[in-house]
XYZ file of C-alpha atoms in Angstrom:
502
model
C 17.471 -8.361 -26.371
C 20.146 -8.105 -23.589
C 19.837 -4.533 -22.178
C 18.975 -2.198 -19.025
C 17.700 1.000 -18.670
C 17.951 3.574 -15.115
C 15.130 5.461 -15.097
C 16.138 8.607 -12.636
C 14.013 11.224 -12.024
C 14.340 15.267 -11.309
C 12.761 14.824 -8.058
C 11.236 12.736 -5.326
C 8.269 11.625 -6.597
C 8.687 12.458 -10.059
C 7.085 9.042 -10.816
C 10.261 6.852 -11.030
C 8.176 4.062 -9.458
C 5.431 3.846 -11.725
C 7.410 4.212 -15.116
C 9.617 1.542 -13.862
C 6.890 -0.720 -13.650
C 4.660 0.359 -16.462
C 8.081 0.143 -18.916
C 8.338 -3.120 -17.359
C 4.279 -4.165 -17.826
C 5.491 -2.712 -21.460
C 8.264 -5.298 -22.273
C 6.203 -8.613 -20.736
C 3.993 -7.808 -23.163
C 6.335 -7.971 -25.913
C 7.549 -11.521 -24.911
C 10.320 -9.867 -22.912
C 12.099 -11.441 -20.098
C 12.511 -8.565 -17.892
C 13.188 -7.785 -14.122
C 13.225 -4.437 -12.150
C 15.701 -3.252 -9.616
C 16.547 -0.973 -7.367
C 19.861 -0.331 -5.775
C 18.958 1.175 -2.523
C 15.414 2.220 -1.380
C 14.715 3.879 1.588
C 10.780 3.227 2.685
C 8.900 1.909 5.355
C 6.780 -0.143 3.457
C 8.611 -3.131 2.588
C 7.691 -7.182 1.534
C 8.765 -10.296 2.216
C 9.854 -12.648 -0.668
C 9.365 -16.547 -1.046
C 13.207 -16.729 0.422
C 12.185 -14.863 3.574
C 14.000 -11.856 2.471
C 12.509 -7.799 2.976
C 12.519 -5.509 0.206
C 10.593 -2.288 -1.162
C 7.306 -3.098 -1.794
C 7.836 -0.858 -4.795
C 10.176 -3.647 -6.201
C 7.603 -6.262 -5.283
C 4.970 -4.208 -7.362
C 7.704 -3.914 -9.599
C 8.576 -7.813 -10.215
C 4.490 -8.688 -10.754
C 4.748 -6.075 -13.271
C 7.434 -8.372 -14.862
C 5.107 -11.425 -13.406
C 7.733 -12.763 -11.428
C 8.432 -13.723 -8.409
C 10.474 -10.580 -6.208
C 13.740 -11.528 -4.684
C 15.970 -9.706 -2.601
C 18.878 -9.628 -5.588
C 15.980 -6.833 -7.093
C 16.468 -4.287 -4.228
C 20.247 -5.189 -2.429
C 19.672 -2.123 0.330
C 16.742 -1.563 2.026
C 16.777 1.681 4.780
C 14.172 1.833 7.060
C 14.153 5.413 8.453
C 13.767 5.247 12.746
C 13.942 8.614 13.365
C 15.118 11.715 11.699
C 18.575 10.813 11.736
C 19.270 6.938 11.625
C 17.873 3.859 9.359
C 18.239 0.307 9.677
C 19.956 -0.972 7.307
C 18.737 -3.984 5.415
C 21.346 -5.678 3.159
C 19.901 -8.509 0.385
C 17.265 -9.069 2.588
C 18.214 -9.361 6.052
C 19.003 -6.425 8.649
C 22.650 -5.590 9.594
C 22.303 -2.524 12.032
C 21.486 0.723 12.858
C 23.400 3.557 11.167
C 23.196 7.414 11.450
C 22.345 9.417 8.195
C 26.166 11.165 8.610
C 27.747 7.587 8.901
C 26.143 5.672 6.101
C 26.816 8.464 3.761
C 30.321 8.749 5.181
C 31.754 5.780 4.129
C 29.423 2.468 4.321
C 27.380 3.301 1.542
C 30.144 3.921 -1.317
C 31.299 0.374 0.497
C 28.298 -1.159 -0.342
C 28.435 -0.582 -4.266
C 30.003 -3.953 -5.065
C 27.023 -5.717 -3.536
C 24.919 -3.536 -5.514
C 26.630 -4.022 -8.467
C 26.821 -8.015 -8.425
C 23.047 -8.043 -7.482
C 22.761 -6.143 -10.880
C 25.286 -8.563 -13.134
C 22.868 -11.574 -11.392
C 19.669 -10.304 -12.735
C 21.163 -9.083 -16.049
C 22.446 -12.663 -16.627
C 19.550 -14.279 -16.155
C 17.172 -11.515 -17.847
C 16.884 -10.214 -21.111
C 16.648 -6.734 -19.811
C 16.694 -4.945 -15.992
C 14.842 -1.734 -15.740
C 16.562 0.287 -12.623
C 14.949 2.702 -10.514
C 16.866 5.639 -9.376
C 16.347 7.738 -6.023
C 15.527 11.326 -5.437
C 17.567 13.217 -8.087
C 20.815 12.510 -9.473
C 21.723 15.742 -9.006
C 22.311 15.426 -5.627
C 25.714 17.172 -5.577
C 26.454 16.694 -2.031
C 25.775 13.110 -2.537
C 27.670 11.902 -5.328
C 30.246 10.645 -3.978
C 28.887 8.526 -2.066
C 26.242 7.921 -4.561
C 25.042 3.760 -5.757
C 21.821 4.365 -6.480
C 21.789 6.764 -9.596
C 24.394 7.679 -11.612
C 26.987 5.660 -9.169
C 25.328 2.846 -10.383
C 24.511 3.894 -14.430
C 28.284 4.817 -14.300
C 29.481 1.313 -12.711
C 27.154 -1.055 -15.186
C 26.843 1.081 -18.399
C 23.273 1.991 -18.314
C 21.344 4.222 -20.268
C 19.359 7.178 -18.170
C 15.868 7.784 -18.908
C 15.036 11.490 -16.696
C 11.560 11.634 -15.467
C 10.049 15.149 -14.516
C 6.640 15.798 -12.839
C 5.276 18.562 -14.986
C 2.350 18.988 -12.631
C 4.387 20.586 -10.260
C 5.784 22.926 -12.484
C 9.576 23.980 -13.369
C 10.024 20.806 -15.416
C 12.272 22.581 -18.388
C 14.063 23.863 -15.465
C 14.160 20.374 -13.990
C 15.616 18.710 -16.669
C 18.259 21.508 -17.959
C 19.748 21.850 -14.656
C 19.934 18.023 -13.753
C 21.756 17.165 -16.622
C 23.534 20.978 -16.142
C 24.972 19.647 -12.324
C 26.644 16.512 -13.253
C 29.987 15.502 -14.498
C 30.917 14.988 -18.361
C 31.189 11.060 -17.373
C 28.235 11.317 -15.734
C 26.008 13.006 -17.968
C 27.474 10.726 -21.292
C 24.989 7.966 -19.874
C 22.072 10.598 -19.793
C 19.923 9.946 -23.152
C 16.761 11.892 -22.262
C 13.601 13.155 -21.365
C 10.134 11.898 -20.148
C 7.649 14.213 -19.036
C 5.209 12.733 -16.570
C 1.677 13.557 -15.204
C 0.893 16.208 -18.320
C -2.600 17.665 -18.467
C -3.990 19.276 -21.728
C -3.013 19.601 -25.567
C 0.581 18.277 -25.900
C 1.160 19.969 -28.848
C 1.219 22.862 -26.620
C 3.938 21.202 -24.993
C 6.309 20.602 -28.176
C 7.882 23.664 -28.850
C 9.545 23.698 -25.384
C 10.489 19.895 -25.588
C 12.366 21.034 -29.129
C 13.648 24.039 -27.417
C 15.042 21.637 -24.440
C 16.607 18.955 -27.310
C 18.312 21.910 -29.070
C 19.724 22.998 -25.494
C 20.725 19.629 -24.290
C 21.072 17.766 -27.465
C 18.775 15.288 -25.812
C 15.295 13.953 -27.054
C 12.052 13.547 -24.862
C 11.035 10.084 -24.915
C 7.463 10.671 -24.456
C 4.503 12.305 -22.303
C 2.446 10.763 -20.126
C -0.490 12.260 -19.358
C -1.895 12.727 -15.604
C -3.941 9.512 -14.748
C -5.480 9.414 -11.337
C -5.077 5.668 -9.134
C -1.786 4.825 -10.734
C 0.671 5.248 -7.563
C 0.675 1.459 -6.289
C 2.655 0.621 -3.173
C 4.836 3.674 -3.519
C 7.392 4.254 -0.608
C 6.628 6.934 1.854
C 4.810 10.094 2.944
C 1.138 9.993 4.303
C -0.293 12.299 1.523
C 0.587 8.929 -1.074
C -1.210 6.800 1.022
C -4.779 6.943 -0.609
C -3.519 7.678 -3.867
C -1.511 4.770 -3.417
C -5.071 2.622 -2.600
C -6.419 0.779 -5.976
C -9.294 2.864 -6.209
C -7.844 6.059 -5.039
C -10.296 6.396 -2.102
C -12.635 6.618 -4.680
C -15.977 5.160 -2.950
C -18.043 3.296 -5.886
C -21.514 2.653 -4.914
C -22.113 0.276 -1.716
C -23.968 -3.071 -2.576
C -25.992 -2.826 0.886
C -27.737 0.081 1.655
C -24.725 1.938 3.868
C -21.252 2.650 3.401
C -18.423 1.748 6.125
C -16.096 4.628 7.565
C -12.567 3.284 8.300
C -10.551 5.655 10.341
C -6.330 4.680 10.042
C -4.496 6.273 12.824
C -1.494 8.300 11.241
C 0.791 6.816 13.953
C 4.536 7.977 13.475
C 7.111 6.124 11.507
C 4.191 4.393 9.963
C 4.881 1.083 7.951
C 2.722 -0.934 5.656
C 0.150 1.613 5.383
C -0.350 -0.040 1.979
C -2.496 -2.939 4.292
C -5.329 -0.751 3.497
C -5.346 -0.822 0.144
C -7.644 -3.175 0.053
C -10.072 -1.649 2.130
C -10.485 1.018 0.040
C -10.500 -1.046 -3.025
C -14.369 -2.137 -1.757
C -16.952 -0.602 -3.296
C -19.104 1.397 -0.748
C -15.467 1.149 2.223
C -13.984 4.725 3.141
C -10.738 4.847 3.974
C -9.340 7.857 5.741
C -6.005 8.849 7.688
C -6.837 10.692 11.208
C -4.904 12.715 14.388
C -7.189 13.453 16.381
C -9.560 11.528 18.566
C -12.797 13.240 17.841
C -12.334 11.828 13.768
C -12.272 8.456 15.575
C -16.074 9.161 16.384
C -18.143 8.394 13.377
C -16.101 5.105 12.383
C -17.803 1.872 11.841
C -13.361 0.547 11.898
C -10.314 1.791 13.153
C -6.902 0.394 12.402
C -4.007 0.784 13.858
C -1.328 0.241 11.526
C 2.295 -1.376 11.312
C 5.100 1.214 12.471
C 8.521 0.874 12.624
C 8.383 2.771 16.297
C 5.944 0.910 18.262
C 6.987 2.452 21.943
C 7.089 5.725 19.588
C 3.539 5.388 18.336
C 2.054 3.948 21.377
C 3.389 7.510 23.361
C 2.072 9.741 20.255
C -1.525 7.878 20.554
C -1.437 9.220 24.119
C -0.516 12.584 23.817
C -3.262 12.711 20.937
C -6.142 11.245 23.492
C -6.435 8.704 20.621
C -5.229 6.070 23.396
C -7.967 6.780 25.332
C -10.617 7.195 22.505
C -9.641 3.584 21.786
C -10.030 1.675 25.158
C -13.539 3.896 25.125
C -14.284 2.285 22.206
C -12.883 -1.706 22.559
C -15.385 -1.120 25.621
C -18.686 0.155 23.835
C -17.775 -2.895 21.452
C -16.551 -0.963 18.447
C -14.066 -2.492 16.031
C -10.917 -1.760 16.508
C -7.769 -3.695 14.074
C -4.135 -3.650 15.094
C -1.622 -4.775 12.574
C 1.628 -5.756 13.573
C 3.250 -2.561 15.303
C -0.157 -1.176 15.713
C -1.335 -4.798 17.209
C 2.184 -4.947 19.672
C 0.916 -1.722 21.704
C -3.270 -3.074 22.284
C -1.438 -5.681 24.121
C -0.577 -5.318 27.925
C 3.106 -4.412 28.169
C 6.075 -4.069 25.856
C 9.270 -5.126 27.138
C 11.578 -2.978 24.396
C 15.196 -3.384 24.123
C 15.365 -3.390 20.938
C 13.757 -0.861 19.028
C 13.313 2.357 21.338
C 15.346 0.655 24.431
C 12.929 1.878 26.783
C 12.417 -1.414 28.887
C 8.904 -2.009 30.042
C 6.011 0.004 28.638
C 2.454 -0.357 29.305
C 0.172 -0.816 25.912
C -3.356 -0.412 25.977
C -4.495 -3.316 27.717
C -7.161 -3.947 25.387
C -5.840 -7.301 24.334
C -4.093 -10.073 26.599
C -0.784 -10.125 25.028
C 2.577 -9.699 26.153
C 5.331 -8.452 23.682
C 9.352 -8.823 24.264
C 11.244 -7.571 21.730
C 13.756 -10.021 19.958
C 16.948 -8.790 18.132
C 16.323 -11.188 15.560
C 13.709 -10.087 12.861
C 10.425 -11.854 12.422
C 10.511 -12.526 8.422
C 8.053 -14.877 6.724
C 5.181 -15.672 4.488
C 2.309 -17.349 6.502
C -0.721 -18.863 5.666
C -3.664 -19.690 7.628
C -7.537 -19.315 8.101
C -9.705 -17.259 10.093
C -13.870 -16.750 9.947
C -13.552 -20.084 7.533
C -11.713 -18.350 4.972
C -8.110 -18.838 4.248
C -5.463 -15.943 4.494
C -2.435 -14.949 2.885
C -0.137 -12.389 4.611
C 3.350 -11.934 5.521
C 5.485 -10.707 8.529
C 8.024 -8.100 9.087
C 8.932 -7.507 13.266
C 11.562 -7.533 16.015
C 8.113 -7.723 18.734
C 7.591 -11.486 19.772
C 4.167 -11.663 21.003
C 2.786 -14.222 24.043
C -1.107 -14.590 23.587
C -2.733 -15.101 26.993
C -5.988 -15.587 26.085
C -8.705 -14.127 23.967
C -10.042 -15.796 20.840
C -6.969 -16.934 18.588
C -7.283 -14.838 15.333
C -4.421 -15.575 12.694
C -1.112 -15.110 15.179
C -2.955 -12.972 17.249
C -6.060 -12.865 19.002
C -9.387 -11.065 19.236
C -11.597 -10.114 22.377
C -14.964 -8.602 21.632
C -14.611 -6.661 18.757
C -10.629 -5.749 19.358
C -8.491 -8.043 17.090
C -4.851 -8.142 16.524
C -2.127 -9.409 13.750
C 1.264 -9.180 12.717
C 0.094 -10.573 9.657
C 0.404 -7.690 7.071
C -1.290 -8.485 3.537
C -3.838 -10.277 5.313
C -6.965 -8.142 3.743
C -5.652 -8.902 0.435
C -7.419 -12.509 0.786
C -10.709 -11.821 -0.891
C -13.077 -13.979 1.234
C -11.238 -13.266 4.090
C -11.771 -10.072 3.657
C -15.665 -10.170 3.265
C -16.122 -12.367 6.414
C -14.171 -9.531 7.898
C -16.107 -6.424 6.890
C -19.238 -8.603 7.451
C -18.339 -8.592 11.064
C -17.785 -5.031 11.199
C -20.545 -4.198 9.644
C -22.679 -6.254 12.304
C -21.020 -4.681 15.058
C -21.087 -1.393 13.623
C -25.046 -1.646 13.055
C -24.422 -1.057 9.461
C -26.229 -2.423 6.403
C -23.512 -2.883 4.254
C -22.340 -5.278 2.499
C -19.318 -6.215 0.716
C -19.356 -6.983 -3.085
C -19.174 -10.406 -3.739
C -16.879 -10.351 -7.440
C -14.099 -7.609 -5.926
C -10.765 -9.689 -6.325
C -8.140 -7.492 -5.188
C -5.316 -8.954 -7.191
C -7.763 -8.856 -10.281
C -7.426 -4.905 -9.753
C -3.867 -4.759 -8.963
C -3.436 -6.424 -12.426
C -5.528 -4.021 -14.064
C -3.636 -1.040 -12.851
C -0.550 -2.618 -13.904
C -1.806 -2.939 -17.980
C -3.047 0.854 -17.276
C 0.680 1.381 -16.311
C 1.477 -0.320 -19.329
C -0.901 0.992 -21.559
C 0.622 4.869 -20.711
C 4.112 3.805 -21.895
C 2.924 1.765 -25.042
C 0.493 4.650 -26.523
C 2.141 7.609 -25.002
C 5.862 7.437 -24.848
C 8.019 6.407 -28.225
C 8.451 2.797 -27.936
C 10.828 2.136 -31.445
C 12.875 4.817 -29.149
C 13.029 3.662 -25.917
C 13.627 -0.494 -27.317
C 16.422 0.939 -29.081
C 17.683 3.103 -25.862
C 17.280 -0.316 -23.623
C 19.008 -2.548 -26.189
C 22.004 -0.749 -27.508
C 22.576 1.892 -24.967
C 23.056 5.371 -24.656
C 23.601 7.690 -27.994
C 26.900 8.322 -28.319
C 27.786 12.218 -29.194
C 25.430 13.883 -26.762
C 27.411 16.836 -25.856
C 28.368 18.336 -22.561
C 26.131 20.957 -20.616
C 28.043 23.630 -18.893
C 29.114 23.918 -15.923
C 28.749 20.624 -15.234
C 29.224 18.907 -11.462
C 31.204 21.215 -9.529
C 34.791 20.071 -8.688
């Protein structure tokens, strides 16, 4: 096989993500050689590779779908939203500026498609097949001209379109008609067909509409995928994803001790790496919830403040909340408190910020003795260390170079009392690191719980990746979609009036 497939979808969070990786869980299986991609993402959760390079860590999910190692040829243009209306841009890897919304789309983008493209022509020469990812819809009308990331790209390298619609919100006959109905003749040559995602109930219910839609379009529905809760690993953005995106769904199976342990995540703005709590909630007897307010602060035996791409941003947002002040009450009573990255930068004692929000010096929290200075270079690497006698994985993703004063050292950071602080992100993902961790917590907290001694976090991550699998192999039509990935598009689907307009 030498073939590629862009899987686009009606909407934002139709479930491009997930059918990218579960076709590509699919094709490992079958002794395929296959890689993902994804021309441009735009998410605040992102990954560092071997190389030292940052891309979605829907790609990253993505490649150990295709167990392989991510690199930044997999996802050339990474945004990283800093407000409502700019992103840095992150090109193969490594940032190259700050750009408004109206100027990327008004001329650097389209500029940026022969990157994109040679990234793709890399991994298809070295793979038997590359399974794309679109963004948002390719009916994005306004867009298209600018457009690399759905049909731009389809339209520069030949591929096959796979349309995914989220039936669980409704509209999807709609959604597909009119997608295919709002782009060009070129355009919609390259679009082969259907798959309806998260279905609940008796598909046969479903069929005559899906013949209806074929005789309407001329285009066949690949399969339907039923609704499966937990399957939205390290997805890109939004706070309502985050605990669907945690391995158990923030699900609590049964504590081992005789208590459970209440984990409160600040919601801080511009949030990034929210997926470091994925493990947390992948313990049995942990509950992970996201909070606003300082009063949920009150019952939890944990709170963590989280990466954010806005540090002075978040640090000003904790104190208009009176979570700022909740915290230093609690670092004093001796609660545990963890900062990661961002969410570590503003515990510290000042900020110097030229950088990022270019508001000079700002006071953090004083809760631990650290000094940050922003550097206009990006922090990018994969570290290893130890801490409580374990040994920890993680990896780092930040402009904020922190001076430790004093305190207890505690990975890069430091701890005092029960405060600690890391730009390590990916550090709970360590498995006996993680138990020393909650064991403290749990001491602290006055808590009988204890962690499970056999929970291997990657163990689970692979088994939602075969569940992934498993939905395309028994639910979608495989003969189908081979043939669709190795020889390409149909040829004579016919044109859908009106059409993209001129």
């Amino acid at each position: 096989m030498k073939g590629g497939l862009l899987v686009a979808g009606t909407t934002s969070d139709a479930g491009k993500s997930v059918v990218t990786a579960g076709i590509c869980r699919w094709l490992v299986r079958q002794g395929v050689k296959v890689a993902p991609f994804k021309a441009q993402n735009m998410s605040l959760n992102s990954f560092v590779t071997r190389e030292g390079a940052e891309i979605g860590r829907a790609q990253a999910m993505q490649a150990q779908a295709c167990r392989i190692e991510p690199t930044a040829l997999m996802n050339p243009v990474l945004l990283k939203p800093g407000g409502d209306q700019s992103s840095q841009v992150v090109l193969l890897g490594r940032p190259v500026g700050e750009m408004s919304a109206r100027g990327y789309h008004g001329g650097r983008q389209q500029r940026l498609l022969g990157t994109v493209l040679d990234s793709l022509a890399e991994l298809r020469a070295s793979y038997d097949a590359v399974i794309c990812e679109g963004a948002g819809s390719p009916a994005e009308i306004n867009l298209r001209r600018t457009d690399i990331v759905n049909m731009g790209i389809a339209r520069g390298a030949g591929l096959p379109v796979l349309v995914v619609g989220d039936i669980d919100r409704g509209g999807v006959f709609a959604s597909f008609f009119g997608t295919v109905a709002l782009l060009s003749r070129e355009d919609q040559e390259l679009v082969a067909g259907f798959l309806v995602n998260k279905f609940r109930g008796d598909v046969s219910l479903l069929e005559p509409g899906l013949d209806m839609l074929h005789g309407l379009t001329g285009r066949r529905t690949y399969g339907v995928l039923p609704f499966r809760h937990g399957l939205g690993i390290d997805e890109e953005d939004g706070l309502r994803v985050s605990l669907r995106g945690a391995v158990r769904e923030s699900e609590v199976s049964a504590p081992v001790g005789e208590d459970v342990l209440r984990v409160a995540v600040c919601a801080v703005p511009l949030m990034s790496n929210f997926t470091d709590v994925d493990a947390l909630a992948a313990e049995p007897g942990v509950v992970v919830r996201f909070v606003d307010r300082p009063e949920e602060l009150a019952d939890a035996d944990l709170v963590v403040v989280p990466g954010t791409r806005g540090t002075v941003r978040a640090l000003a947002w904790l104190r208009e909340r009176g979570l700022a002040k909740a915290l230093v009450r609690r670092a004093a009573e001796g609660r545990p408190i963890l900062g990661v990255c961002g969410g570590f930068q503003l515990l510290g004692e000042h900020i110097e910020d030229d950088v990022e929000s270019r508001a000079g010096h700002v006071d953090g929290l004083g809760l631990l003795p650290v000094r940050v200075r922003f550097a206009r270079e990006k922090t990018l690497t994969r570290p290893t260390g130890e801490a409580l006698g374990e040994r920890v994985e993680g990896y780092e993703i930040h402009h904020g170079v922190a001076e430790v004063l004093a305190g207890e050292p505690f990975l890069d950071g430091c701890r005092v009392g029960q405060t600690w602080g890391t730009h390590w992100h990916g550090s709970l993902e360590s498995d006996a690191f993680r138990r020393a961790f909650l064991r403290e917590v749990a001491a602290a907290a006055g808590r009988r719980f204890v962690p499970a001694p056999g929970t291997s976090f990657a163990a689970l991550r692979e088994e939602q990746l075969d569940r992934l699998g498993d939905l395309i192999e028994q639910h979608a039509d495989t003969d189908a979609l081979w043939r669709l990935i190795e020889s390409g598009v149909p040829r004579g689907l016919p044109f859908i009036s009106p059409g993209a307009p001129a």
